[in-house]
Short mmCIF file of the C-alpha atoms (twelve columns), coordinates in Angstrom:
data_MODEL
# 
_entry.id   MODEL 
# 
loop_
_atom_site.group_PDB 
_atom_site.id 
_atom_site.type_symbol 
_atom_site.label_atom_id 
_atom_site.label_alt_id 
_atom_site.label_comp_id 
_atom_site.label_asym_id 
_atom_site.label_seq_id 
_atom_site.Cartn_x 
_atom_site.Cartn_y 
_atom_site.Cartn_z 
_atom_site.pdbx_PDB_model_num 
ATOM 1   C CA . UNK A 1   -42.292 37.796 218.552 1 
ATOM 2   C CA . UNK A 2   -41.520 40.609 221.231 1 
ATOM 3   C CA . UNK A 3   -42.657 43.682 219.256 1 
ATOM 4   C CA . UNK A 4   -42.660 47.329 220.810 1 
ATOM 5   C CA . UNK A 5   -45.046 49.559 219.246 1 
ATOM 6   C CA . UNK A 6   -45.110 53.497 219.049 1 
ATOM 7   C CA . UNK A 7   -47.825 55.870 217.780 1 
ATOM 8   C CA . UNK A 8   -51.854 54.249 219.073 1 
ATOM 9   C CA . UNK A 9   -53.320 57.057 216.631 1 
ATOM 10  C CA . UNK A 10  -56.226 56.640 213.827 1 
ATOM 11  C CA . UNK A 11  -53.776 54.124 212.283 1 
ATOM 12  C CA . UNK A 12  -51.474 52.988 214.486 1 
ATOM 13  C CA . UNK A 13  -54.099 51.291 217.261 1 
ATOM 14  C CA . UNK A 14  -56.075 48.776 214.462 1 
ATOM 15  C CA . UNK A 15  -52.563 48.366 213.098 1 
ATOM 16  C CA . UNK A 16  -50.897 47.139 216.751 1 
ATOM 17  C CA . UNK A 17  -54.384 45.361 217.301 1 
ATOM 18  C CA . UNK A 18  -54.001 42.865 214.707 1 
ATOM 19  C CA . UNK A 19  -50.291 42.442 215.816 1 
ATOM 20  C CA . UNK A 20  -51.635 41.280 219.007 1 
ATOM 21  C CA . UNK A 21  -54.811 39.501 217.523 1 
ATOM 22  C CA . UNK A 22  -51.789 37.455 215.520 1 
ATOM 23  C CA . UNK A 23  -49.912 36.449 218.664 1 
ATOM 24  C CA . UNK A 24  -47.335 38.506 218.842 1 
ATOM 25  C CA . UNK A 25  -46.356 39.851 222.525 1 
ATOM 26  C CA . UNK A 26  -46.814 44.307 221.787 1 
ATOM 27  C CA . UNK A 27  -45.963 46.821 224.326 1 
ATOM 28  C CA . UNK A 28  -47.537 49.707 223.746 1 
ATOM 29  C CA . UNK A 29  -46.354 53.059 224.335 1 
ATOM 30  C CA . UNK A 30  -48.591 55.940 223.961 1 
ATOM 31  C CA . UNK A 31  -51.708 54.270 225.652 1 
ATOM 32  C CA . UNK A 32  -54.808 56.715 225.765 1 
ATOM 33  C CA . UNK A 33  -58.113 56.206 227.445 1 
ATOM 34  C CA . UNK A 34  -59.442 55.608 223.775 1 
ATOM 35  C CA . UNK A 35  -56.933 52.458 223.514 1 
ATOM 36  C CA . UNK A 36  -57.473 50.797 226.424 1 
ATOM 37  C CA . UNK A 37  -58.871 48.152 224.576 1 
ATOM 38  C CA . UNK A 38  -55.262 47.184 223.610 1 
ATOM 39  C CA . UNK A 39  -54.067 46.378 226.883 1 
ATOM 40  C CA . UNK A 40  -57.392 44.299 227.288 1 
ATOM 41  C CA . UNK A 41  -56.667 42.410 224.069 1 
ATOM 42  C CA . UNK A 42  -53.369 41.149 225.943 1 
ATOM 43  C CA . UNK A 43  -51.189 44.176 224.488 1 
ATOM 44  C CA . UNK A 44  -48.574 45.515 227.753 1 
ATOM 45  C CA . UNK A 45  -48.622 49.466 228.769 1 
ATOM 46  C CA . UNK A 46  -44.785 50.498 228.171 1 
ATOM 47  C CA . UNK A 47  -44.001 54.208 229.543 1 
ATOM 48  C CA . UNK A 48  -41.860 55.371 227.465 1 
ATOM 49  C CA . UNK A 49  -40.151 54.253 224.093 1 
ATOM 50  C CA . UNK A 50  -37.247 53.335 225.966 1 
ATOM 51  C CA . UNK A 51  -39.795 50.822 227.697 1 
ATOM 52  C CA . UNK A 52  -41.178 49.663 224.447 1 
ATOM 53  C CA . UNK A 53  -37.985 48.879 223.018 1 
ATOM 54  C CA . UNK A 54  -36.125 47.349 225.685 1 
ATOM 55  C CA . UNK A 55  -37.193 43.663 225.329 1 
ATOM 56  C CA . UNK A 56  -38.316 44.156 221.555 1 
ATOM 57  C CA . UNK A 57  -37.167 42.020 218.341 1 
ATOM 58  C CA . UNK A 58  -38.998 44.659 216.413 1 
ATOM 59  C CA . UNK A 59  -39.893 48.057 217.134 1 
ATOM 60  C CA . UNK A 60  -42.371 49.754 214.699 1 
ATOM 61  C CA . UNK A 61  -43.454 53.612 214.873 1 
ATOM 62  C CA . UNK A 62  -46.625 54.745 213.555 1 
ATOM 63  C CA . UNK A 63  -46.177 58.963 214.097 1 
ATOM 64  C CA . UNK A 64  -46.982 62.115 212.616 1 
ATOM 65  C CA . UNK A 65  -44.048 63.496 211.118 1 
ATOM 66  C CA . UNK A 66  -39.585 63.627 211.165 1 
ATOM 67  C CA . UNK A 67  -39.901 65.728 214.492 1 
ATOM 68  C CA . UNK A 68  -41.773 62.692 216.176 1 
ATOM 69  C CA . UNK A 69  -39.745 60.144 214.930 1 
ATOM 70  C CA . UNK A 70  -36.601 61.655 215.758 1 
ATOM 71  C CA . UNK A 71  -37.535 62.146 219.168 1 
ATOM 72  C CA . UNK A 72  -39.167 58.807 219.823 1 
ATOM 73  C CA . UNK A 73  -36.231 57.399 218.636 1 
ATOM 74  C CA . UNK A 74  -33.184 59.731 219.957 1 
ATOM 75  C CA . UNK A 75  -34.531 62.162 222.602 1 
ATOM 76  C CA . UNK A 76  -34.298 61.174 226.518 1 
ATOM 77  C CA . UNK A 77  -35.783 57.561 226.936 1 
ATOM 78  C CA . UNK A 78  -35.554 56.696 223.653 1 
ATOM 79  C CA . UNK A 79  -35.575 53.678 221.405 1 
ATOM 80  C CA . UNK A 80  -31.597 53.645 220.377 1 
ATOM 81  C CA . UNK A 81  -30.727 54.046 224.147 1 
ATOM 82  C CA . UNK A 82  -32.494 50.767 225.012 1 
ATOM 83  C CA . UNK A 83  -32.273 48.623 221.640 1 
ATOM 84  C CA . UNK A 84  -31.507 45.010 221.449 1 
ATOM 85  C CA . UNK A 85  -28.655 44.567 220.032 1 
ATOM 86  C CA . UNK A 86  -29.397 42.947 216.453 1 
ATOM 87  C CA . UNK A 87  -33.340 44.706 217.198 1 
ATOM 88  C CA . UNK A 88  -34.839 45.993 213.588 1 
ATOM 89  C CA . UNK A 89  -36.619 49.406 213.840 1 
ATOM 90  C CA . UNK A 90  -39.961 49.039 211.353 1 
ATOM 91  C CA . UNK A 91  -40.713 52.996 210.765 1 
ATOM 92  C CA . UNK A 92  -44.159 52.947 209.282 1 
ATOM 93  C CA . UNK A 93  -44.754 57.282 209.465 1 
ATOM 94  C CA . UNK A 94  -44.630 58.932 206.285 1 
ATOM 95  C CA . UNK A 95  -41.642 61.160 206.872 1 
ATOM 96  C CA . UNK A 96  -38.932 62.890 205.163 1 
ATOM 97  C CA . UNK A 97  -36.902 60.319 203.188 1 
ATOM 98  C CA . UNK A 98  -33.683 62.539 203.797 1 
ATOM 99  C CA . UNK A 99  -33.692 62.348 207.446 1 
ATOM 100 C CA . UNK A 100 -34.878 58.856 206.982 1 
ATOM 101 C CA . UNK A 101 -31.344 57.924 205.969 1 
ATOM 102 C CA . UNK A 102 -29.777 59.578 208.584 1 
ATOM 103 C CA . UNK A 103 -31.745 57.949 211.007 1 
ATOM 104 C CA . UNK A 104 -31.338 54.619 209.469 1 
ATOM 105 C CA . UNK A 105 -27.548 55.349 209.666 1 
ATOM 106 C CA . UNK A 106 -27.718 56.395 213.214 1 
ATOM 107 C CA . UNK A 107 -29.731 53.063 214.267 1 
ATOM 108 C CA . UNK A 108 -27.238 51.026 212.573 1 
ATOM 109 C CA . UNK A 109 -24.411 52.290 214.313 1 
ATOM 110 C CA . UNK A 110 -26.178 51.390 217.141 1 
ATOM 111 C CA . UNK A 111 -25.860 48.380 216.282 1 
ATOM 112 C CA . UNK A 112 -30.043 47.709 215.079 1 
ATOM 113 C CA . UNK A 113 -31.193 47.285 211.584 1 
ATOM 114 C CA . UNK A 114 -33.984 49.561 209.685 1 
ATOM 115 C CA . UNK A 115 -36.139 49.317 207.340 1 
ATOM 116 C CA . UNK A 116 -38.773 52.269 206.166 1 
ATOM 117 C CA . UNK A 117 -42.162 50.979 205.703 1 
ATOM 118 C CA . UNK A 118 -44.926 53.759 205.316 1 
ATOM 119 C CA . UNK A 119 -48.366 52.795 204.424 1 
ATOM 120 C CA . UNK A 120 -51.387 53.686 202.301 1 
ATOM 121 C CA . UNK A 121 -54.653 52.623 202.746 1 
ATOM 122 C CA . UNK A 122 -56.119 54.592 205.356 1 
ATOM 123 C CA . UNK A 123 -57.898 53.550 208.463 1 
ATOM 124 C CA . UNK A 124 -60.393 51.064 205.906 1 
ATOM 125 C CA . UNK A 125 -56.590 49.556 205.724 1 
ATOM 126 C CA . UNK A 126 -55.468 49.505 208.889 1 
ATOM 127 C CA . UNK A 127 -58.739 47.650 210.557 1 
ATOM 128 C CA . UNK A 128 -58.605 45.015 207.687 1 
ATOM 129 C CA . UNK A 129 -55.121 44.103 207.765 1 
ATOM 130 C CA . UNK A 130 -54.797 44.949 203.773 1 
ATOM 131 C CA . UNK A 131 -52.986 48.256 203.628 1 
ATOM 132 C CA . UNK A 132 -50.318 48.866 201.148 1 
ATOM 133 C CA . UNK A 133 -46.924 49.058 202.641 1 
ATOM 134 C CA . UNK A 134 -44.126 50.399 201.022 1 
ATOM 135 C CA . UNK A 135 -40.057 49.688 202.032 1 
ATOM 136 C CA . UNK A 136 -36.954 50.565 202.044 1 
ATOM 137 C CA . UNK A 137 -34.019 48.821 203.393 1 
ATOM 138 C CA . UNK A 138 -31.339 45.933 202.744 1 
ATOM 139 C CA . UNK A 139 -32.860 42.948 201.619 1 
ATOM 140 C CA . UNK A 140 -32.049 41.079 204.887 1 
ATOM 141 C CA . UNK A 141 -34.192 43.631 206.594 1 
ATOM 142 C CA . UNK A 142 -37.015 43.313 204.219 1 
ATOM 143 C CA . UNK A 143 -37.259 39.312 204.728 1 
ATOM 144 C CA . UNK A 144 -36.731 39.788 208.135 1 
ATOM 145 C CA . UNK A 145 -39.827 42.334 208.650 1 
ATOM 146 C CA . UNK A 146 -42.182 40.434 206.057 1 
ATOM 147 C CA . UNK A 147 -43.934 38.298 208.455 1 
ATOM 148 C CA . UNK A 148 -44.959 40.833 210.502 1 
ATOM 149 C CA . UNK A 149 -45.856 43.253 207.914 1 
ATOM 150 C CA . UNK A 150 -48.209 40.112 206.133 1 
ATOM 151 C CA . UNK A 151 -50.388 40.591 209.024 1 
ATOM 152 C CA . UNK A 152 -50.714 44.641 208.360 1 
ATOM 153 C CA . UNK A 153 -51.137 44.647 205.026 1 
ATOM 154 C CA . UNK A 154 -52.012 42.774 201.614 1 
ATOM 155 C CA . UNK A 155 -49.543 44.506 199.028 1 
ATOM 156 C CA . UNK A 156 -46.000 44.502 200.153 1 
ATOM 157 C CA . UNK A 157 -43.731 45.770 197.946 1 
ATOM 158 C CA . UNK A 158 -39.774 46.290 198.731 1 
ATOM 159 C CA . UNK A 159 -38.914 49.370 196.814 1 
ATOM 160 C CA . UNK A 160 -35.341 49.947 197.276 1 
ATOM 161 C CA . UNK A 161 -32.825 51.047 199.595 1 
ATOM 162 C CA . UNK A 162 -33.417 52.815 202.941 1 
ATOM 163 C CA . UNK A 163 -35.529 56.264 201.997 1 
ATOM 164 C CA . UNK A 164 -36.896 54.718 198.957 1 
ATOM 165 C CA . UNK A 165 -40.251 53.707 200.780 1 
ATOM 166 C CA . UNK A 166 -40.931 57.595 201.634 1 
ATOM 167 C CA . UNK A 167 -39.928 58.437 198.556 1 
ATOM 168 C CA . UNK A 168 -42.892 55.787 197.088 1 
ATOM 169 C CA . UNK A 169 -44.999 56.883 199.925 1 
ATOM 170 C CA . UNK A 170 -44.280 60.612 199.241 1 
ATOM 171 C CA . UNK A 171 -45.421 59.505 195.357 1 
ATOM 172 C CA . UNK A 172 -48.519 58.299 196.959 1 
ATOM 173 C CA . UNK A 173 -49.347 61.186 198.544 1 
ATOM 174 C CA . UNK A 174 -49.262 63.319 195.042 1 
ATOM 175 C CA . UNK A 175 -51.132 60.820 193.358 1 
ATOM 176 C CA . UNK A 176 -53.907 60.524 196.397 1 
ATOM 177 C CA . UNK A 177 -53.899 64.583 196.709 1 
ATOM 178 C CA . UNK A 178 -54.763 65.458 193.451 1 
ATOM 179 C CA . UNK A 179 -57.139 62.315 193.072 1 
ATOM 180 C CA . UNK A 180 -59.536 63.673 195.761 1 
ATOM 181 C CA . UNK A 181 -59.464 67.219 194.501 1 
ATOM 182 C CA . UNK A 182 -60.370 65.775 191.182 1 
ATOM 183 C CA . UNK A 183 -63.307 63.499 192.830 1 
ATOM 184 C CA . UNK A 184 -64.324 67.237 194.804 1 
ATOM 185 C CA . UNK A 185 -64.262 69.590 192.024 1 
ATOM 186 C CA . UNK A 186 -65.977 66.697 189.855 1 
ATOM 187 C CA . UNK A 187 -68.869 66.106 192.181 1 
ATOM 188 C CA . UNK A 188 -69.161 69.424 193.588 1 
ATOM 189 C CA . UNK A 189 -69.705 71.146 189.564 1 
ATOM 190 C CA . UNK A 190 -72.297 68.128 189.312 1 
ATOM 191 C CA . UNK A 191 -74.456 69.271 192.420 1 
ATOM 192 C CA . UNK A 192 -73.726 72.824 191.301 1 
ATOM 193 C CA . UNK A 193 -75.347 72.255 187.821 1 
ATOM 194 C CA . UNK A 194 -78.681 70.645 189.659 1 
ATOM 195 C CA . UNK A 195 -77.707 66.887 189.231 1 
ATOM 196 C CA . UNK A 196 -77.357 64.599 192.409 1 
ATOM 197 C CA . UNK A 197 -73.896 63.728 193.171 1 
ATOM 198 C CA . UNK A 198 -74.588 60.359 194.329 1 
ATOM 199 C CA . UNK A 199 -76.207 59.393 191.490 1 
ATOM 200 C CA . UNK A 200 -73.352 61.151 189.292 1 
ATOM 201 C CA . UNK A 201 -70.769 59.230 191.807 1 
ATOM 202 C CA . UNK A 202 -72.611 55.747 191.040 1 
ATOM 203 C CA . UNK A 203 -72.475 56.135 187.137 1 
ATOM 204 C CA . UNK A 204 -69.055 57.290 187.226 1 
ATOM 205 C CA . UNK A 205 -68.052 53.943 188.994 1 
ATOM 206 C CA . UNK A 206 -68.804 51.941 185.717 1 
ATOM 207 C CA . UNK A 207 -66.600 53.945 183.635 1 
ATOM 208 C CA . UNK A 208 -62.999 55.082 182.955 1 
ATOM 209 C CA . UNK A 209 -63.127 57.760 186.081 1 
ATOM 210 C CA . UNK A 210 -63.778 54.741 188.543 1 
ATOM 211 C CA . UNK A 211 -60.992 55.081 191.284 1 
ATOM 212 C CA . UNK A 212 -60.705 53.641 195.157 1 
ATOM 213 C CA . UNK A 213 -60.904 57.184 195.743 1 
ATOM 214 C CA . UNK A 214 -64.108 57.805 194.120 1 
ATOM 215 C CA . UNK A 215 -65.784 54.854 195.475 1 
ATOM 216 C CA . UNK A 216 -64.356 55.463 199.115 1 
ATOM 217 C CA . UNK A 217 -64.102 59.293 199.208 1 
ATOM 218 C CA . UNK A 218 -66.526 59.834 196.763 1 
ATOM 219 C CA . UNK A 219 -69.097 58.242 199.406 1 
ATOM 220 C CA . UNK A 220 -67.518 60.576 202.023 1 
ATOM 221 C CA . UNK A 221 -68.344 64.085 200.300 1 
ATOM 222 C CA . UNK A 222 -71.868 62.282 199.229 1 
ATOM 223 C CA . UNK A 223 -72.598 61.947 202.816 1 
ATOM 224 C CA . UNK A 224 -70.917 64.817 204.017 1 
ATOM 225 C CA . UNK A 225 -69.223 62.131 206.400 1 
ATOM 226 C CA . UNK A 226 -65.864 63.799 207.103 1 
ATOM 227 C CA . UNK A 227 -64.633 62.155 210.145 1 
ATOM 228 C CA . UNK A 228 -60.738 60.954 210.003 1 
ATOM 229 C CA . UNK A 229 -59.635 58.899 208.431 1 
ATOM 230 C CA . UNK A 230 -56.930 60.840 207.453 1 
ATOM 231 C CA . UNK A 231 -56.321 64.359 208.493 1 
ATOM 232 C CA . UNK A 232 -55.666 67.099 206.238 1 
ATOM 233 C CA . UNK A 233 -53.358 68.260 208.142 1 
ATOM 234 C CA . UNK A 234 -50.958 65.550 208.168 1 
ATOM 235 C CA . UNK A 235 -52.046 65.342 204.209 1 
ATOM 236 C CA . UNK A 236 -50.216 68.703 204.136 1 
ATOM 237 C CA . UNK A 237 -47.470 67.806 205.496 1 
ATOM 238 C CA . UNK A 238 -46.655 65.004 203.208 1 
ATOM 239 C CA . UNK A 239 -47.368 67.511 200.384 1 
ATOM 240 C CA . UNK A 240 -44.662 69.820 202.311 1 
ATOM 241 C CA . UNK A 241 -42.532 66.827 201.787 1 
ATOM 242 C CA . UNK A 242 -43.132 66.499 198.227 1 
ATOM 243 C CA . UNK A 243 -42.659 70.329 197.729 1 
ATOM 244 C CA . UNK A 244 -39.451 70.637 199.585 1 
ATOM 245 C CA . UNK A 245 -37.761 67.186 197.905 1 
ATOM 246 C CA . UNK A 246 -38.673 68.725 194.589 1 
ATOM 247 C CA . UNK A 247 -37.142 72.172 195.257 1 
ATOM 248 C CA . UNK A 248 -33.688 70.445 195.760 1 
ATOM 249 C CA . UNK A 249 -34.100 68.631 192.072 1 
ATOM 250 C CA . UNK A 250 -34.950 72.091 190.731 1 
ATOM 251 C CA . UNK A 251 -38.731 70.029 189.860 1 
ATOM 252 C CA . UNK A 252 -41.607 71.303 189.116 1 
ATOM 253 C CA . UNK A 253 -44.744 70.104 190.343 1 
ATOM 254 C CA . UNK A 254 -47.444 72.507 189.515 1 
ATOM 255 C CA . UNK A 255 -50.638 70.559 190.828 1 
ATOM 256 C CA . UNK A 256 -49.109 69.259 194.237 1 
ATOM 257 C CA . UNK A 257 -48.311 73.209 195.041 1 
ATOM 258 C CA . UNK A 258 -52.061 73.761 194.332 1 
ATOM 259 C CA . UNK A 259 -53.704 71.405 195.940 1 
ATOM 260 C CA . UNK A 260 -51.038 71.890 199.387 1 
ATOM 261 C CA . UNK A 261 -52.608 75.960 198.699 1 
ATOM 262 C CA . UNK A 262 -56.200 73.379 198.696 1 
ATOM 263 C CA . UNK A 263 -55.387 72.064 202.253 1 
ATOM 264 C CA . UNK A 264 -54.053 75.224 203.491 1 
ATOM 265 C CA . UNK A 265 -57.701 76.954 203.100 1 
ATOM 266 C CA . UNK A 266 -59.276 73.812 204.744 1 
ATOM 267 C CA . UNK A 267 -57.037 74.394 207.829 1 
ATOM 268 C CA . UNK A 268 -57.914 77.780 207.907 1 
ATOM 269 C CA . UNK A 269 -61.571 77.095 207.887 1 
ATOM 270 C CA . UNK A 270 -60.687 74.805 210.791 1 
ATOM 271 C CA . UNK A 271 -60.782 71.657 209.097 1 
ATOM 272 C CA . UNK A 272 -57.015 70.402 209.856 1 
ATOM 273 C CA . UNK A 273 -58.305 67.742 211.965 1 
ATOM 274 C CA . UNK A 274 -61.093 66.304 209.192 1 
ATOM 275 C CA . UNK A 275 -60.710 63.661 206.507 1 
ATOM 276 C CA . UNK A 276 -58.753 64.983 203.533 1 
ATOM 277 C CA . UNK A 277 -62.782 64.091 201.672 1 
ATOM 278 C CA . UNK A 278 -63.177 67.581 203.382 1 
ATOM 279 C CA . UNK A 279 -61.882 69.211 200.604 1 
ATOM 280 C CA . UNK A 280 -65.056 68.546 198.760 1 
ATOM 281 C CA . UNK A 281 -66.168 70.805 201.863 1 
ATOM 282 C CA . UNK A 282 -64.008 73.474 200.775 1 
ATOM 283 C CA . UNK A 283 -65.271 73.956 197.323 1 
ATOM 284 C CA . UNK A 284 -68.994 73.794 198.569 1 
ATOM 285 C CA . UNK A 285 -67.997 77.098 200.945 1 
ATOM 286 C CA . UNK A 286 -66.294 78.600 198.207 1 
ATOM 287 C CA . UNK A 287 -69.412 78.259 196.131 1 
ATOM 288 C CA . UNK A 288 -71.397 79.746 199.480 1 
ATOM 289 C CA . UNK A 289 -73.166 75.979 199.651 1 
ATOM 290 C CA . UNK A 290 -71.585 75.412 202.966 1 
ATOM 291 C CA . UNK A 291 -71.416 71.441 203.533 1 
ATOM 292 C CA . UNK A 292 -74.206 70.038 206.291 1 
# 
């Protein structure tokens, strides 16, 4: 399949890599000197999105956030000036599920079909192929995109209509957030009280606390090992998402405002760009134990 892929960050690079390992033909747009390797794999350098998309089946975007997307795909040499007609846009950034649908509705009228597909699993996902993808779109899109998304990921689930994947993904995020402060505050009080942490870690992995993020980001704050994965800063923003989504349903959530007030010290002690484990950094400064 002729795919054009968008966004060669922390995920997006093992994620087109396996495209291309699979057989697919990528063009890549976005190549850096740390993903050359791509283009040696067999993937082809596209300049701009425009380029990407102009002899694609399937276009997929792996960005930051709505800004990024919406340019990529609508800003001077973008995607909907040079899609296929019949071409299905695969947007795997965790965005705002309200412009979502108004980009969806834009692409169709352009005479594409899209489906939202955001991820979870981190970059441990993305190099193994297993992450869990979430989507939104018709059902035609869905079974359309499947193949390709079988070689990204190991749970697929179609959640809805288009916007209901960042809505799941936006769920995710919650869920993830407050997980790791849990694992931080947890294992942080444990070293505070004189016990090791790793040992505390291992014994809590036999019993009802055992998580993926305890095991994964639990080893993380163990070995003060905070390089992205991903960033806290981008963790943020998906909070922002959650905060602002809930504000229009007149919701509460309590815990996601604190632990988006978490992130927001980490970035001021200049940790935007670290693993969101780094949180577990956070408390240790707070408790004048400054991480190693």
């Amino acid at each position: 399949m002729q795919i054009g892929f968008i966004g060669l960050g922390v995920m997006g690079a093992p994620m087109a890599a396996n495209l291309i390992a699979a057989g697919h033909t990528v063009h890549l747009h976005r190549v850096k000197e740390s993903t050359e390797h791509l283009v040696e794999a067999g993937g082809h350098r596209a300049g701009s999105a425009a380029d990407a998309a102009k002899e694609a089946d399937v276009v997929i975007l792996m960005l930051p956030d709505t800004p990024d997307v919406e340019e990529v795909l609508f800003g001077t040499d973008g995607v909907a000036g040079a899609l296929r007609p019949g071409a299905l846009v695969i947007d795997m950034s965790s965005i705002s599920p309200v412009a979502t649908r108004s980009f969806a509705e834009r692409i169709t009228g352009a005479g594409g079909g899209y489906l939202d597909a955001p991820v979870s699993g981190g970059d441990v996902g993305a190099r193994a192929g297993t992450l869990t993808i979430l989507a939104g779109g018709t059902t035609a899109a869905f079974e359309r995109a499947t193949p390709l998304l079988e070689v990204l990921g190991a749970t697929i689930t179609h959640v809805g209509d288009v916007g209901a994947g960042q809505t799941a993904k936006v769920a995710n995020q919650i869920i993830v957030a407050l997980t790791i402060q849990a694992v931080a505050e947890g294992l942080t009080f444990a070293g505070a009280a004189g016990v090791d942490p790793a040992v505390v870690r291992e014994a809590l992995m036999g019993g009802f606390a055992s998580s993926r993020i305890l095991e994964v980001h639990g080893q993380r704050m163990v070995d003060h090992n905070y390089d992205p994965g991903f960033r806290i800063r981008l963790h943020r923003k998906d909070l922002g998402l959650a905060l602002g989504s809930a504000r229009a349903m007149d919701l509460p959530l309590p815990h996601t405002a604190s632990a988006h007030e978490f992130m927001n010290a980490a970035i001021a002690q200049g940790l935007g760009e670290a693993d969101h484990s780094a949180l577990h950094r956070v408390l240790g400064n707070a408790a004048g134990r400054a991480a190693k």
